[in-house]
């Protein structure tokens, strides 16, 4: 499920793309029965209804959604399994080619973890992190290039689909990877995921063990997505994995930054978050109100404004982005460019920039199956008259880690940002500044 902050107006993309813990789906397939068929038919009908009622484009990009619904409802009748049925629900929405329009399947009674993280760096898909004490740790290394994953070529054009399929719809118990090492050698490896079965039915009617397990999981996810601030010399380094900050957190962050002459804001891997957090962050660095974009939807365009918030931070700003920076992170970076307020470095961002709302749904009687949809309610047209959807933010200076950098745990991007901010951090030191924190396996 989406937590409370994500049920409101949100800008979401790769955070949900990579959050496999929300919807781990087992590989075991079984023939669909009438009960399961009814569930996925309810899910498809809910998708159709929410899009028809709430999607930002009343013409649906020229798609006949009624005919499409009838087509996919017929295809559901021929599904061979519950999982296949849910994949058809996802495919119904995928036809709109909208980064913020997608199906979030129910939580399943499994914990599943691949043990590795990969992302696009320039035009290459590279392993960036490997979890200790997993099968992946014995067979993969940071800096390895992923040429193919379970027979899927991994490129910038299909990385979203690959992540969504393998992290949401059908997490694999085993991955077949074609790998190119930093030295150019090719190899094929088979990596087994960590898999643990949990109870099939979760009782949320009262605060029992099931309830507190979910609370702890959300607390762990919130901890992993928290902002971290560090100071070296006269530069504040602010790692922001998600735009999930409230007023006090924004004020606290800039209160620390104001003690120093420069701010390096690391938005690499930041998949977006709340509109309020975005406007508060931008409102804290300008001495005037700033128009971020026009919301273009079914109603008249409505401007998204970052109102001046407190005494603005006036120091130098350097923003880091990468191929996983999405939504609010992209809007922040592009607004700085358009307003000539800072320097953006790194890789071209993901181009997942729409505004959406989360919709909770459920099906079933005594045993309820809960699932969600992200439904786009506005396209965002920026001050230059352009949308970032499908395009992304081009950094002022392209700085990419190499395979060998990742293998050696070097971070030349953060090191370069430090130099631009007037500081000095070696690539070795930068690589140790914000280490990954893995969620507990259980």
XYZ file of C-alpha atoms in Angstrom, residues 40-270:
231
model
C -8.717 -9.444 -11.648
C -11.897 -8.473 -13.486
C -12.676 -6.141 -10.580
C -9.139 -4.719 -10.837
C -9.465 -4.123 -14.571
C -12.855 -2.472 -14.154
C -11.436 -0.230 -11.413
C -8.559 0.764 -13.738
C -11.018 1.565 -16.523
C -13.286 3.557 -14.184
C -10.515 5.606 -12.560
C -8.955 6.485 -15.924
C -12.269 7.442 -17.450
C -13.135 9.637 -14.474
C -9.787 11.109 -13.459
C -7.203 10.909 -16.269
C -5.917 14.346 -17.213
C -6.511 13.961 -20.975
C -10.253 13.617 -21.731
C -9.325 12.272 -25.192
C -7.067 9.612 -23.640
C -4.324 10.194 -26.253
C -6.737 9.012 -28.928
C -7.274 5.621 -27.274
C -10.804 4.215 -27.308
C -10.782 3.187 -23.655
C -14.184 1.501 -23.863
C -13.039 -0.759 -26.703
C -9.720 -1.320 -24.949
C -11.537 -2.328 -21.765
C -13.706 -4.829 -23.617
C -10.638 -6.270 -25.332
C -8.713 -6.758 -22.105
C -11.729 -8.074 -20.227
C -12.030 -10.769 -22.891
C -8.325 -11.531 -22.595
C -8.710 -11.942 -18.832
C -11.133 -14.784 -19.417
C -8.305 -16.668 -21.136
C -5.646 -15.913 -18.506
C -3.831 -18.974 -17.256
C -3.140 -17.674 -13.754
C -3.821 -14.926 -11.272
C -0.428 -13.377 -12.017
C -1.127 -13.374 -15.739
C -4.428 -11.648 -15.037
C -2.705 -8.890 -13.078
C -0.158 -8.477 -15.863
C -3.072 -7.834 -18.226
C -4.419 -5.165 -15.868
C -0.991 -3.508 -15.976
C -0.858 -3.849 -19.773
C -4.219 -2.106 -20.092
C -2.687 1.020 -18.539
C 0.701 0.634 -20.197
C -0.869 1.392 -23.575
C -1.173 5.043 -22.560
C 2.639 5.389 -22.390
C 2.434 7.624 -19.350
C 5.109 7.408 -16.637
C 2.648 8.157 -13.834
C -0.233 5.929 -14.939
C 0.246 2.411 -13.600
C -1.124 -0.446 -11.526
C 0.313 -1.312 -8.105
C -0.567 -4.970 -7.428
C -1.590 -6.327 -4.028
C 1.014 -7.242 -1.473
C 1.737 -10.933 -1.677
C 2.711 -13.378 1.081
C 6.339 -13.407 0.050
C 9.485 -11.447 0.779
C 11.667 -11.411 -2.302
C 14.925 -9.561 -2.893
C 17.164 -9.837 -5.944
C 20.266 -8.804 -4.000
C 21.476 -6.292 -6.577
C 20.663 -2.827 -7.879
C 21.169 -1.677 -11.433
C 20.613 1.593 -13.263
C 21.372 3.394 -16.489
C 24.615 5.355 -16.545
C 24.718 7.138 -19.855
C 23.778 4.444 -22.364
C 24.936 1.521 -20.229
C 23.022 -0.409 -17.584
C 25.425 -0.989 -14.691
C 25.289 -2.852 -11.404
C 25.615 -0.157 -8.747
C 25.124 -2.093 -5.509
C 25.228 -5.730 -4.386
C 23.713 -6.838 -1.112
C 26.063 -8.734 1.232
C 25.253 -12.337 2.153
C 23.107 -12.978 -0.921
C 23.669 -15.133 -3.967
C 24.198 -11.939 -5.951
C 27.145 -11.008 -3.735
C 29.013 -14.093 -4.932
C 28.366 -13.538 -8.638
C 27.942 -9.821 -9.326
C 30.044 -6.768 -8.596
C 29.465 -3.001 -8.764
C 30.605 -1.828 -12.174
C 29.403 -4.917 -14.036
C 27.468 -4.012 -17.153
C 24.096 -5.723 -17.602
C 23.780 -6.540 -21.286
C 20.620 -8.636 -20.845
C 18.378 -9.599 -17.932
C 16.280 -12.751 -18.335
C 16.698 -12.362 -22.091
C 15.563 -8.715 -22.024
C 18.015 -6.201 -23.454
C 18.374 -3.363 -20.960
C 18.549 0.092 -22.562
C 17.349 3.558 -21.632
C 14.213 3.091 -23.716
C 13.131 -0.043 -21.861
C 14.622 0.321 -18.375
C 11.261 1.509 -16.977
C 9.451 -1.556 -18.311
C 12.163 -3.926 -17.094
C 12.127 -2.449 -13.580
C 8.346 -2.361 -13.391
C 7.944 -5.937 -14.589
C 10.633 -7.508 -12.421
C 10.074 -5.395 -9.301
C 6.283 -5.092 -9.287
C 4.489 -7.512 -11.520
C 6.686 -10.561 -11.529
C 9.771 -10.466 -9.273
C 11.921 -13.415 -10.266
C 13.179 -16.127 -7.956
C 16.156 -16.403 -10.292
C 17.769 -13.983 -12.743
C 19.800 -14.903 -15.800
C 22.230 -12.083 -16.611
C 24.611 -11.471 -19.476
C 27.395 -9.459 -17.890
C 30.378 -7.493 -19.154
C 33.025 -6.897 -16.511
C 34.928 -3.598 -16.281
C 37.865 -5.315 -18.041
C 35.598 -6.155 -21.006
C 35.238 -9.891 -20.311
C 31.796 -11.376 -20.958
C 30.098 -13.943 -18.749
C 26.680 -15.404 -18.005
C 25.498 -15.781 -14.415
C 22.407 -17.123 -12.712
C 21.457 -15.275 -9.521
C 18.922 -16.624 -7.046
C 16.772 -14.119 -5.186
C 16.246 -14.194 -1.454
C 12.725 -15.626 -1.014
C 10.760 -16.184 2.152
C 7.109 -17.127 2.407
C 4.903 -15.202 4.816
C 1.345 -15.706 5.991
C -1.248 -15.648 3.216
C -3.878 -13.670 5.123
C -3.042 -10.500 7.034
C -5.415 -9.345 9.790
C -5.566 -5.546 9.844
C -8.841 -5.247 11.777
C -6.964 -4.755 15.038
C -3.409 -3.869 16.133
C -1.976 -7.378 16.217
C 1.266 -8.889 14.915
C 0.242 -8.493 11.244
C -0.586 -4.820 11.772
C 2.694 -4.036 13.510
C 4.695 -5.906 10.865
C 3.356 -3.474 8.254
C 4.012 -0.502 10.544
C 7.626 -1.622 11.012
C 8.047 -2.111 7.279
C 6.834 1.426 6.592
C 9.093 2.778 9.328
C 12.082 1.008 7.756
C 11.198 2.424 4.334
C 10.811 5.924 5.793
C 14.197 5.602 7.501
C 15.869 4.491 4.264
C 14.361 7.433 2.363
C 15.295 10.091 4.924
C 17.422 13.090 4.019
C 21.009 13.179 5.281
C 23.078 16.352 5.672
C 26.838 16.503 6.124
C 29.251 19.418 6.143
C 32.812 19.433 4.840
C 34.608 22.761 4.993
C 32.280 25.505 3.836
C 29.985 23.200 1.845
C 26.824 21.441 2.999
C 26.071 18.125 1.285
C 22.380 17.191 1.312
C 21.423 13.707 0.137
C 17.679 13.607 -0.628
C 16.369 10.186 -1.730
C 12.780 11.416 -1.882
C 10.766 14.643 -1.698
C 9.074 13.606 1.535
C 10.047 16.476 3.836
C 7.674 18.515 5.978
C 8.055 22.192 6.881
C 10.223 21.532 9.936
C 12.579 19.261 7.967
C 12.974 21.804 5.164
C 13.626 24.595 7.654
C 16.109 22.420 9.531
C 17.999 21.529 6.369
C 18.344 25.096 5.177
C 19.163 26.303 8.677
C 22.254 24.099 8.503
C 23.020 25.089 4.908
C 22.848 28.802 5.728
C 25.866 28.431 7.995
C 27.991 27.693 4.925
C 28.702 29.249 1.582
C 27.576 26.479 -0.733
C 25.058 23.659 -0.964
C 25.428 20.427 -2.916
C 21.986 18.849 -3.258
C 22.260 15.202 -4.295
C 19.053 14.175 -6.098
C 20.494 11.059 -7.716
C 18.024 8.221 -7.361
C 15.339 10.612 -6.097
